[in-house]
mmCIF file of C-alpha atoms in Angstrom:
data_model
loop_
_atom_site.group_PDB
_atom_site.id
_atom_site.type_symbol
_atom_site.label_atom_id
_atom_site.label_comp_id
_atom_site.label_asym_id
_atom_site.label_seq_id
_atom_site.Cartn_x
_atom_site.Cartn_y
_atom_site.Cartn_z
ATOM 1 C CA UNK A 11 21.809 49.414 68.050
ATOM 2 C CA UNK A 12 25.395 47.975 67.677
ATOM 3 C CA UNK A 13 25.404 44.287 67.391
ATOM 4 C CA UNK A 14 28.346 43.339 70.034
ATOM 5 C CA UNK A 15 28.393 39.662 68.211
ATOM 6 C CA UNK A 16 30.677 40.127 65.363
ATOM 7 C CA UNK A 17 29.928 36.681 64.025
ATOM 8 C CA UNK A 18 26.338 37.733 63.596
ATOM 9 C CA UNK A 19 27.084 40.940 61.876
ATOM 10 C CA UNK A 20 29.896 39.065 59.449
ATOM 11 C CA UNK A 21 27.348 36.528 58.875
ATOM 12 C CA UNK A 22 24.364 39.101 57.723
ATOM 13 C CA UNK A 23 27.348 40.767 55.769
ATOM 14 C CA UNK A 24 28.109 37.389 53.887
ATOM 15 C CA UNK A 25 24.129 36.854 53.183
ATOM 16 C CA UNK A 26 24.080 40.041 51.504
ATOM 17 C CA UNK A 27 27.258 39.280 49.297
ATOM 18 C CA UNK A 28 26.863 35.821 48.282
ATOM 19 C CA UNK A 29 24.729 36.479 45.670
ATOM 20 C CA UNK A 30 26.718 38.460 43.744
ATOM 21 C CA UNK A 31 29.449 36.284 44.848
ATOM 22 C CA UNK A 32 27.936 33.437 42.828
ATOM 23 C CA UNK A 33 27.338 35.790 39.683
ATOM 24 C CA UNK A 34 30.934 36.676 39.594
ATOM 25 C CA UNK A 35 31.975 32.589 39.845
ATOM 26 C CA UNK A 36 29.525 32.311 36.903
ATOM 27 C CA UNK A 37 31.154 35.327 35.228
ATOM 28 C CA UNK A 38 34.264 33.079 34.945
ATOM 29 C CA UNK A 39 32.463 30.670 33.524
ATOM 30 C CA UNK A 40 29.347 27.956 33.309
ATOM 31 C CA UNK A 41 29.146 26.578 36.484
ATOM 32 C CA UNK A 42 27.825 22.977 38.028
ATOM 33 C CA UNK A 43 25.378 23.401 41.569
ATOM 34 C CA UNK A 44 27.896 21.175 43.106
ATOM 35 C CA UNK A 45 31.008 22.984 42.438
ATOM 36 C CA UNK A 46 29.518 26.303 43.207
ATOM 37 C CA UNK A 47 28.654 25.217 46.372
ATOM 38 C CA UNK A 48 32.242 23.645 47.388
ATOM 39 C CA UNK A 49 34.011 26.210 46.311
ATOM 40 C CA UNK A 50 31.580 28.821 48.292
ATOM 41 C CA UNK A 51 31.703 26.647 51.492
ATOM 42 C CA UNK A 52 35.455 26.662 51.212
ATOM 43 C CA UNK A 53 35.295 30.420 51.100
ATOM 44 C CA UNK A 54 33.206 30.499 54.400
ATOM 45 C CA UNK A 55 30.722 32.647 52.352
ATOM 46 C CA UNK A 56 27.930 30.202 52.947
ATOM 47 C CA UNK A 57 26.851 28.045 56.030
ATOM 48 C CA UNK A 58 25.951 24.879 54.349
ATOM 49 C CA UNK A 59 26.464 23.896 50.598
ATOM 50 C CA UNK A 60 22.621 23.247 50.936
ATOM 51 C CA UNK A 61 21.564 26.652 50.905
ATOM 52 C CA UNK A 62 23.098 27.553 47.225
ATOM 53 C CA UNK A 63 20.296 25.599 45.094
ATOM 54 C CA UNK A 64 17.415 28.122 46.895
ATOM 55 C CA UNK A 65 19.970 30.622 46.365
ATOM 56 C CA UNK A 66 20.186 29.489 42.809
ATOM 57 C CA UNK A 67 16.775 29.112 42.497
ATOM 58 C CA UNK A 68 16.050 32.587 43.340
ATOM 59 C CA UNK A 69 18.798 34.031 41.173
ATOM 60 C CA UNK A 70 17.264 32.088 38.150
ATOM 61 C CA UNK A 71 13.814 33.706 39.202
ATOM 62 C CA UNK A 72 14.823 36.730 39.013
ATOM 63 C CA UNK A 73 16.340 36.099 35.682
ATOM 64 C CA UNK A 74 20.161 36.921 36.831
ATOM 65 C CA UNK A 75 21.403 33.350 35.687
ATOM 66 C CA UNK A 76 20.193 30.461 33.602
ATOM 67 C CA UNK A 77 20.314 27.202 33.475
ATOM 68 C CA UNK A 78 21.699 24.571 30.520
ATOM 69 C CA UNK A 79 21.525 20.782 30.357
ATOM 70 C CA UNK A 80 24.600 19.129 29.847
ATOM 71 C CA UNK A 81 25.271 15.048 29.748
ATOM 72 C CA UNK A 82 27.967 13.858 32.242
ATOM 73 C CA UNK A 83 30.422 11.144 31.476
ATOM 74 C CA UNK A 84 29.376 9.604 35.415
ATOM 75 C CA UNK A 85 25.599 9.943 35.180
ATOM 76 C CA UNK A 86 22.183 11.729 34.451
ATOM 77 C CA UNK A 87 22.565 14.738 32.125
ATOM 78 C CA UNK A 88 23.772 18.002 34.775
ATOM 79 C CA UNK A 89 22.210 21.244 34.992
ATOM 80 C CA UNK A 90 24.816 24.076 34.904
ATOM 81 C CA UNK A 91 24.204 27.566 35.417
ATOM 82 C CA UNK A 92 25.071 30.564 33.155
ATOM 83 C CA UNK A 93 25.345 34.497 33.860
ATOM 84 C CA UNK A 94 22.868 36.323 31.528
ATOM 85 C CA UNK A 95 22.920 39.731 30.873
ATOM 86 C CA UNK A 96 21.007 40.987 33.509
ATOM 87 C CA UNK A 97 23.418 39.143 35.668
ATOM 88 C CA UNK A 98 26.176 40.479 34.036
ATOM 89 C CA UNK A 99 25.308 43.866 34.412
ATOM 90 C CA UNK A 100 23.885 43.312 38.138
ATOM 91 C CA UNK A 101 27.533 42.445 38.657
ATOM 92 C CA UNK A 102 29.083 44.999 37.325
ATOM 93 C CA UNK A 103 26.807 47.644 39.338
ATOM 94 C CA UNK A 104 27.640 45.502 42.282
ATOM 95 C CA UNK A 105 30.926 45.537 41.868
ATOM 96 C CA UNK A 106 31.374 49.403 41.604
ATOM 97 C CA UNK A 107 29.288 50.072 44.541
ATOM 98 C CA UNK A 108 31.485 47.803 46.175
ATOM 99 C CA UNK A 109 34.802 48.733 45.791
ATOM 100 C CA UNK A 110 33.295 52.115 47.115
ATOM 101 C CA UNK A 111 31.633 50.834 50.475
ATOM 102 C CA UNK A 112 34.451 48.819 50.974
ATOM 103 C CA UNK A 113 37.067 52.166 50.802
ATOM 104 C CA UNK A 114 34.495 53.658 53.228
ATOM 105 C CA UNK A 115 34.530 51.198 55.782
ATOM 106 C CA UNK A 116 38.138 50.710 55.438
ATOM 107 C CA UNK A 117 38.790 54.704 56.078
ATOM 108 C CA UNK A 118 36.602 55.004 58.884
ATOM 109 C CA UNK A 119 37.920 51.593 60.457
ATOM 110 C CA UNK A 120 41.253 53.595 60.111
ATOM 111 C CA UNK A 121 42.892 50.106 58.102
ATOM 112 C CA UNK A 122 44.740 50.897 55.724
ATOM 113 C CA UNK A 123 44.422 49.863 52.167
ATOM 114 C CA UNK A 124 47.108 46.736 52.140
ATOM 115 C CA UNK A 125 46.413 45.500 55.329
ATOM 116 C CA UNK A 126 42.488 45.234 54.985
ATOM 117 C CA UNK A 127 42.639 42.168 52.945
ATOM 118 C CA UNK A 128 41.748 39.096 55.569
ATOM 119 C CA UNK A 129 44.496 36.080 55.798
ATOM 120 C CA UNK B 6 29.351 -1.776 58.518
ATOM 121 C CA UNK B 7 26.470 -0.407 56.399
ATOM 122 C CA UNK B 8 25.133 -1.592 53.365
ATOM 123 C CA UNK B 9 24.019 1.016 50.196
ATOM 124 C CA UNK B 10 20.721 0.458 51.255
ATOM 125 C CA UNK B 11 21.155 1.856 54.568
ATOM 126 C CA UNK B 12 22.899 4.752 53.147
ATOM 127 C CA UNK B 13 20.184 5.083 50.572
ATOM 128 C CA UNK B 14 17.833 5.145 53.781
ATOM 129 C CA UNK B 15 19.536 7.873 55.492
ATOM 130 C CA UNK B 16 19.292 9.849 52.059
ATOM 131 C CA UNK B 17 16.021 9.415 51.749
ATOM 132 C CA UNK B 18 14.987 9.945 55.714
ATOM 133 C CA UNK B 19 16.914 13.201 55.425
ATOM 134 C CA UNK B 20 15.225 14.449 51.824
ATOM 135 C CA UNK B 21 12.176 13.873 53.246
ATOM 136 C CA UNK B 22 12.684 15.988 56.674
ATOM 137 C CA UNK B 23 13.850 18.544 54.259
ATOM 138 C CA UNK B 24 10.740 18.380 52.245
ATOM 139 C CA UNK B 25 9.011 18.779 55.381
ATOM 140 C CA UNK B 26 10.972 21.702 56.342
ATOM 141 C CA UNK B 27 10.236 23.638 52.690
ATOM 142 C CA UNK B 28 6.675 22.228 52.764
ATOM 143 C CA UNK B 29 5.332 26.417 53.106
ATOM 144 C CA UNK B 30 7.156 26.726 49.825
ATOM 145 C CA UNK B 31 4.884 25.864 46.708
ATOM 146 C CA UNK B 32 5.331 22.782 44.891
ATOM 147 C CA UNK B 33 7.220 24.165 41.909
ATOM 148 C CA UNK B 34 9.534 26.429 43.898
ATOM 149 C CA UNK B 35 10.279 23.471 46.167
ATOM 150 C CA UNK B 36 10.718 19.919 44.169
ATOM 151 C CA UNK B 37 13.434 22.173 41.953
ATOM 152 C CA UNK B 38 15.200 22.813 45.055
ATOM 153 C CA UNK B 39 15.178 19.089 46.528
ATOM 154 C CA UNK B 40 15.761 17.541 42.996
ATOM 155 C CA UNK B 41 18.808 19.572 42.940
ATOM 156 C CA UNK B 42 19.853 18.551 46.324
ATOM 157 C CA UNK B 43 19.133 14.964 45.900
ATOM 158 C CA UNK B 44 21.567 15.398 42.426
ATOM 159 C CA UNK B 45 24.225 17.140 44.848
ATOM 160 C CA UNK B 46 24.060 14.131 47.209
ATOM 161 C CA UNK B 47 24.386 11.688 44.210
ATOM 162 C CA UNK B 48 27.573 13.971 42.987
ATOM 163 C CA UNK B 49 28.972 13.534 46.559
ATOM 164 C CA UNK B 50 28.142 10.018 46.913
ATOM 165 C CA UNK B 51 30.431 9.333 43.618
ATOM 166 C CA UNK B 52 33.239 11.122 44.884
ATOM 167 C CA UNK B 53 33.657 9.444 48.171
ATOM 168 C CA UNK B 54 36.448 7.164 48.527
ATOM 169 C CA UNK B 55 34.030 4.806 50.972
ATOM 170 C CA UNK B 56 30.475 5.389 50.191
ATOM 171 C CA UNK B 57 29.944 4.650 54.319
ATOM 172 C CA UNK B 58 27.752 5.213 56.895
ATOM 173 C CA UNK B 59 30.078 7.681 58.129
ATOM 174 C CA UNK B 60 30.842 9.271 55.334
ATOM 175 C CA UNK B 61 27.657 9.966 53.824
ATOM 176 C CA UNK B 62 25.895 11.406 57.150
ATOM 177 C CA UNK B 63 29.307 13.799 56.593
ATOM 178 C CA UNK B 64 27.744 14.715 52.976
ATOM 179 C CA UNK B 65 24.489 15.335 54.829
ATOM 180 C CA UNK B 66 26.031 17.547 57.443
ATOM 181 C CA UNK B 67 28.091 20.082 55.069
ATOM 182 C CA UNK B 68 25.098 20.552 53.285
ATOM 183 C CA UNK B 69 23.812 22.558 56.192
ATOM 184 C CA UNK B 70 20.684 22.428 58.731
ATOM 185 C CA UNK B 71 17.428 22.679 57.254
ATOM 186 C CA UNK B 72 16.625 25.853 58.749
ATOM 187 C CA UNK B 73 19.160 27.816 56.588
ATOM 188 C CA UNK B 74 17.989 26.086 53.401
ATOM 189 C CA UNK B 75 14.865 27.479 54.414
ATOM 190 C CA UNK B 76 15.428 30.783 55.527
ATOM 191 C CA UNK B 77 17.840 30.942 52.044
ATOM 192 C CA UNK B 78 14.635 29.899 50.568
ATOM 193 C CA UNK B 79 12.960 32.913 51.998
ATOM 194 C CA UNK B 80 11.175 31.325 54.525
ATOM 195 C CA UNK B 81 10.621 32.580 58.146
ATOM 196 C CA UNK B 82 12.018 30.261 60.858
ATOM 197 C CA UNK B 83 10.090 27.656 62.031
ATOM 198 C CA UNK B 84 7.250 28.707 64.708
ATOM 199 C CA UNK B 85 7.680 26.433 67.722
ATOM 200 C CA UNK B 86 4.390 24.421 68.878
ATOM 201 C CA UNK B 87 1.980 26.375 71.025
ATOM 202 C CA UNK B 88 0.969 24.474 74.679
ATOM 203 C CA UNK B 89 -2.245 24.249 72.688
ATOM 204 C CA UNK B 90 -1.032 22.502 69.683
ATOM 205 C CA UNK B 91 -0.376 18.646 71.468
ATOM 206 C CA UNK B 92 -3.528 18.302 72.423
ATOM 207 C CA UNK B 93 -4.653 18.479 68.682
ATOM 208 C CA UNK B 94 -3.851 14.442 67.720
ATOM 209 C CA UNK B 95 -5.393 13.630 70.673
ATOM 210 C CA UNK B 96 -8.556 15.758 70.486
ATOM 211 C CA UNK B 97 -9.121 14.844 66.532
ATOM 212 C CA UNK B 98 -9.119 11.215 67.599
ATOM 213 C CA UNK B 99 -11.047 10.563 70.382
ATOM 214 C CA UNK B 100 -12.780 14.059 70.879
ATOM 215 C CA UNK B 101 -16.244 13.033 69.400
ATOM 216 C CA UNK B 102 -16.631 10.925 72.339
ATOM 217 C CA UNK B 103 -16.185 14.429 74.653
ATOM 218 C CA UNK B 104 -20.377 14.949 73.227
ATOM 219 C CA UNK B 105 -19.154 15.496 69.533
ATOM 220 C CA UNK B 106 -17.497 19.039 70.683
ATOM 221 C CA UNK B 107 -14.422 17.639 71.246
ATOM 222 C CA UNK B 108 -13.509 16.699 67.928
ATOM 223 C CA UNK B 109 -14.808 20.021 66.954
ATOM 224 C CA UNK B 110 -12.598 22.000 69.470
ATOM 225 C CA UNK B 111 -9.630 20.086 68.140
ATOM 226 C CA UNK B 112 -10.563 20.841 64.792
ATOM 227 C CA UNK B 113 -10.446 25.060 65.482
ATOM 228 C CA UNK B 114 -6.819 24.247 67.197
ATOM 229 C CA UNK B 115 -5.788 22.747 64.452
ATOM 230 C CA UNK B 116 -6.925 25.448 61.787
ATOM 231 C CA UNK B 117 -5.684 27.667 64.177
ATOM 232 C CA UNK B 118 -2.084 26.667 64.685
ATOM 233 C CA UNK B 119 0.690 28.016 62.754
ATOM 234 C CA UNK B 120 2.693 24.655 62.887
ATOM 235 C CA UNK B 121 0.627 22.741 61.302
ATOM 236 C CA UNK B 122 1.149 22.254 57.271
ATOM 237 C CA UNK B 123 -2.177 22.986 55.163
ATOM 238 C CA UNK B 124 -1.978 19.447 54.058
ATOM 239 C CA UNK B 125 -1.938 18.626 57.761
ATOM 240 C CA UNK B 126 -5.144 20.554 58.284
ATOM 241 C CA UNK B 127 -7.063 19.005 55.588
ATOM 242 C CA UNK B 128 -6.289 15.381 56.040
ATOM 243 C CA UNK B 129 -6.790 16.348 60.386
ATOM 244 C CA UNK B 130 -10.413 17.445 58.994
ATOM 245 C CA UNK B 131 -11.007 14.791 56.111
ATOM 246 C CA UNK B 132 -10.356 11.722 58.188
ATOM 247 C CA UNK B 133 -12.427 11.441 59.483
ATOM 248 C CA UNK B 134 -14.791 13.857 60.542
ATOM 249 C CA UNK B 135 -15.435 12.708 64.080
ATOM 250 C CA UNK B 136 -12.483 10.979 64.765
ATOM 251 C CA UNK B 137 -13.041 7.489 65.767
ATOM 252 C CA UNK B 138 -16.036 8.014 67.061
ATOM 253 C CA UNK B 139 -17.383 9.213 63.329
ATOM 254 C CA UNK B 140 -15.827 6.166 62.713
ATOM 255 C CA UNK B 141 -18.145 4.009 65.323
ATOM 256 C CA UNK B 142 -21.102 6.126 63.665
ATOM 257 C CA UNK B 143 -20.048 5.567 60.331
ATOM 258 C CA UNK B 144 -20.110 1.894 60.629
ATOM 259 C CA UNK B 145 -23.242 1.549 62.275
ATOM 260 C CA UNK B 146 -24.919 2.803 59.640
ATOM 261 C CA UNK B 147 -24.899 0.256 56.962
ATOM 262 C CA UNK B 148 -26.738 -2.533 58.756
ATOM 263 C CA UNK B 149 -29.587 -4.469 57.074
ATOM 264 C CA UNK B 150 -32.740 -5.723 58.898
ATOM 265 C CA UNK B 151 -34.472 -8.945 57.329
ATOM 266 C CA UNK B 152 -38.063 -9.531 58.780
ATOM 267 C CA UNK B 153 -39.920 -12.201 57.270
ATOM 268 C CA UNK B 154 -43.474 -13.165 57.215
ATOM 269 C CA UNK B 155 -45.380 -16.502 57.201
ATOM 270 C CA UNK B 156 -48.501 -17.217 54.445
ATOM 271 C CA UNK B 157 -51.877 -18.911 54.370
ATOM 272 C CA UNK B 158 -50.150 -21.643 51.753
ATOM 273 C CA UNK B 159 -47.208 -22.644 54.467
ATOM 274 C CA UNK B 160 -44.509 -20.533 52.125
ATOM 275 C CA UNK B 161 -42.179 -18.214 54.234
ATOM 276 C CA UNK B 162 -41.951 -14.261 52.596
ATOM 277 C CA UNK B 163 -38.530 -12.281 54.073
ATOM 278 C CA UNK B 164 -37.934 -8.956 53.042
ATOM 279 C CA UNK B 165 -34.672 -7.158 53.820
ATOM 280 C CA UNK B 166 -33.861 -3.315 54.383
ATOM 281 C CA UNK B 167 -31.115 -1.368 54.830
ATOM 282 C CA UNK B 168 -27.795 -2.550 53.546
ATOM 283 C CA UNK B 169 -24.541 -4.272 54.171
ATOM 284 C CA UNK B 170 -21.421 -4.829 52.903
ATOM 285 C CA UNK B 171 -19.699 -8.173 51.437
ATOM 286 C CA UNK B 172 -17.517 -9.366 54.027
ATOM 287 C CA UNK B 173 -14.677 -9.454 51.683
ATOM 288 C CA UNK B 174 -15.013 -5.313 51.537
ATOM 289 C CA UNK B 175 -16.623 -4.919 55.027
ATOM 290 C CA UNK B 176 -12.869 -6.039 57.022
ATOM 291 C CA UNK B 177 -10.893 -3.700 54.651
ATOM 292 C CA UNK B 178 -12.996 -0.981 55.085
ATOM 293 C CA UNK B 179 -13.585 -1.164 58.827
ATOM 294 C CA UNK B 180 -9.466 -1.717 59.426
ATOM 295 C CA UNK B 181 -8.523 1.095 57.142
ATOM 296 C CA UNK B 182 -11.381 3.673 58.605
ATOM 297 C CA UNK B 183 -9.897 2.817 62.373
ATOM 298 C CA UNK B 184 -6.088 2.691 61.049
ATOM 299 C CA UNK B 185 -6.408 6.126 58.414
ATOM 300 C CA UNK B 186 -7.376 8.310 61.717
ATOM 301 C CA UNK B 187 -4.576 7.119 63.537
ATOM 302 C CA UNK B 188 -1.844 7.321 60.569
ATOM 303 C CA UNK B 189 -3.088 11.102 60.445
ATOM 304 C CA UNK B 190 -2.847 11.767 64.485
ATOM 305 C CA UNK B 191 0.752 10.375 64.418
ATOM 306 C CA UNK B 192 2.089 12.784 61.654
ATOM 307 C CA UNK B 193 0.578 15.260 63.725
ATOM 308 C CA UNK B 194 2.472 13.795 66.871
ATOM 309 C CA UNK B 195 5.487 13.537 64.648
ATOM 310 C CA UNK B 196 5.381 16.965 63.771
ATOM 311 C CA UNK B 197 5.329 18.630 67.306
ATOM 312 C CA UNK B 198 8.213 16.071 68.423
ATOM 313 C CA UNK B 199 10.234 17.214 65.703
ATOM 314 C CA UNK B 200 9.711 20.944 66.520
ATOM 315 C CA UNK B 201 10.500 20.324 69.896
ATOM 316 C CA UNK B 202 13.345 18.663 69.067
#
């Protein structure tokens, strides 16, 4: 059944992403729960910075990133998250399968390649 | 104007609804996830410019509602609150004086609900069994009988049964064992409000 809500269907899209959204921001580098989260709600990729520390969480659990204590000039030490390997190569595969689906969807949406990218 | 306390309050108020809202998670999935929360809050707080009223419930807001940290969390969305499940406060507390079967009605409702947390259940069973009339029972029962008995030789013999407690206990106990019943009915009551909310 075709979802007529488009919001709803970009929304279970950007669930499905964010994860390995947050891998590839961790690719680039350690990253602090806080940041992560601004610069993901900036992106409209998640709907409250809340929901990136279960997000986290489960990402940790499943041994894609890890976690390292670091002490902070303005308080209690920080926890900062690092990409493993697993991660890494979870990304990688992601990645690949990605550029594909998106080519798909592109071609049958009849947009072509340099106008698909969203303002 | 609001002071840090007040802002510390709202903090707190809303770490604590989120607790609630995660409370189907286990312990060690879930304290992780507030900890880091209650960090991220701290982190905003020290960035604000004005570390106000306004600002803060702001913080709170972009953080997201608490149903999407708990579906993130894996967690299926909240069940709303059967017709049945209001009555359970009220049938826990003064049920026992419906013949006893009250209390025991209530009791099935409230193992049977899916709003209630399993915390919830127990403490709805554990205090007290009966409600307040298990109460009424339960402090009927320690009551000592003295009956004495006169001799030939003029001296007076009194023997006492049964026991009682010192005052100085007896208050405590009888306030907390009417107030405890009532503590645990209203978190029940405050649960289905804030479903319903």
């Amino acid at each position: 059944m075709v979802d007529n809500n488009a919001g709803h269907t970009i929304g279970q899209l950007r669930r499905g992403v964010v994860d390995h959204c947050v891998l590839a921001l961790l690719k680039k580098g350690e990253g602090y729960g806080f940041d992560l989260a601004k610069t993901l709600a900036h992106a409209q990729l998640i709907a409250g910075e809340g929901t990136i520390y279960p997000l986290l969480s489960r990402l940790r659990r499943e041994g894609l990133v890890d976690t390292q204590w670091r002490e902070s000039d303005q308080g209690p030490p920080r926890r900062y998250y690092v990409l493993t390997e697993s991660g890494e190569a979870a990304l990688e595969n992601f990645r690949s399968q990605w550029a594909r689906f998106k080519q798909s969807v592109d071609t049958v949406m009849g947009l072509p390649e340099e106008d698909s990218h969203v303002e | 104007m609001s002071s840090d306390n007040d802002n510390d309050k709202i903090v707190s108020h809303y770490l604590n609804q989120l607790r609630q809202a995660l409370s189907d998670l286990p312990a060690r999935r879930r304290e992780p996830i507030i900890e880091e929360i209650a960090e991220h809050i701290r982190t905003g707080r020290d960035r604000l410019a004005h570390d106000d009223e306004v600002s803060v419930r702001q913080l709170l807001e972009s953080l997201g509602d608490y149903e999407s940290i708990r579906r993130e969390a894996g967690l299926s969305a909240l069940p709303g609150p059967s017709r049945f499940d209001p009555w359970v406060p009220w049938l826990l507390l003064f049920g026992g004086f419906l013949f006893g079967v009250g209390w025991f009605v209530g009791l099935v409702m409230l193992w049977e609900s899916r709003v209630f947390s399993l915390r919830a259940k127990l403490l709805g069973t554990f205090i007290w069994p009966g409600g307040l009339f298990g109460t009424m029972i339960l402090l009927g029962l320690p009551s000592a009988a003295t009956s004495c008995s006169g001799s030939s030789t003029g001296s007076t013999h009194c023997v006492t049964t049964g026991f009682h407690l010192p005052q100085a206990l007896g208050l405590p106990v009888l306030a907390l064992s009417v107030i405890l019943p009532i503590i645990v009915a209203a978190m029940l009551f405050r649960r289905i409000a804030r479903l319903r909310a």
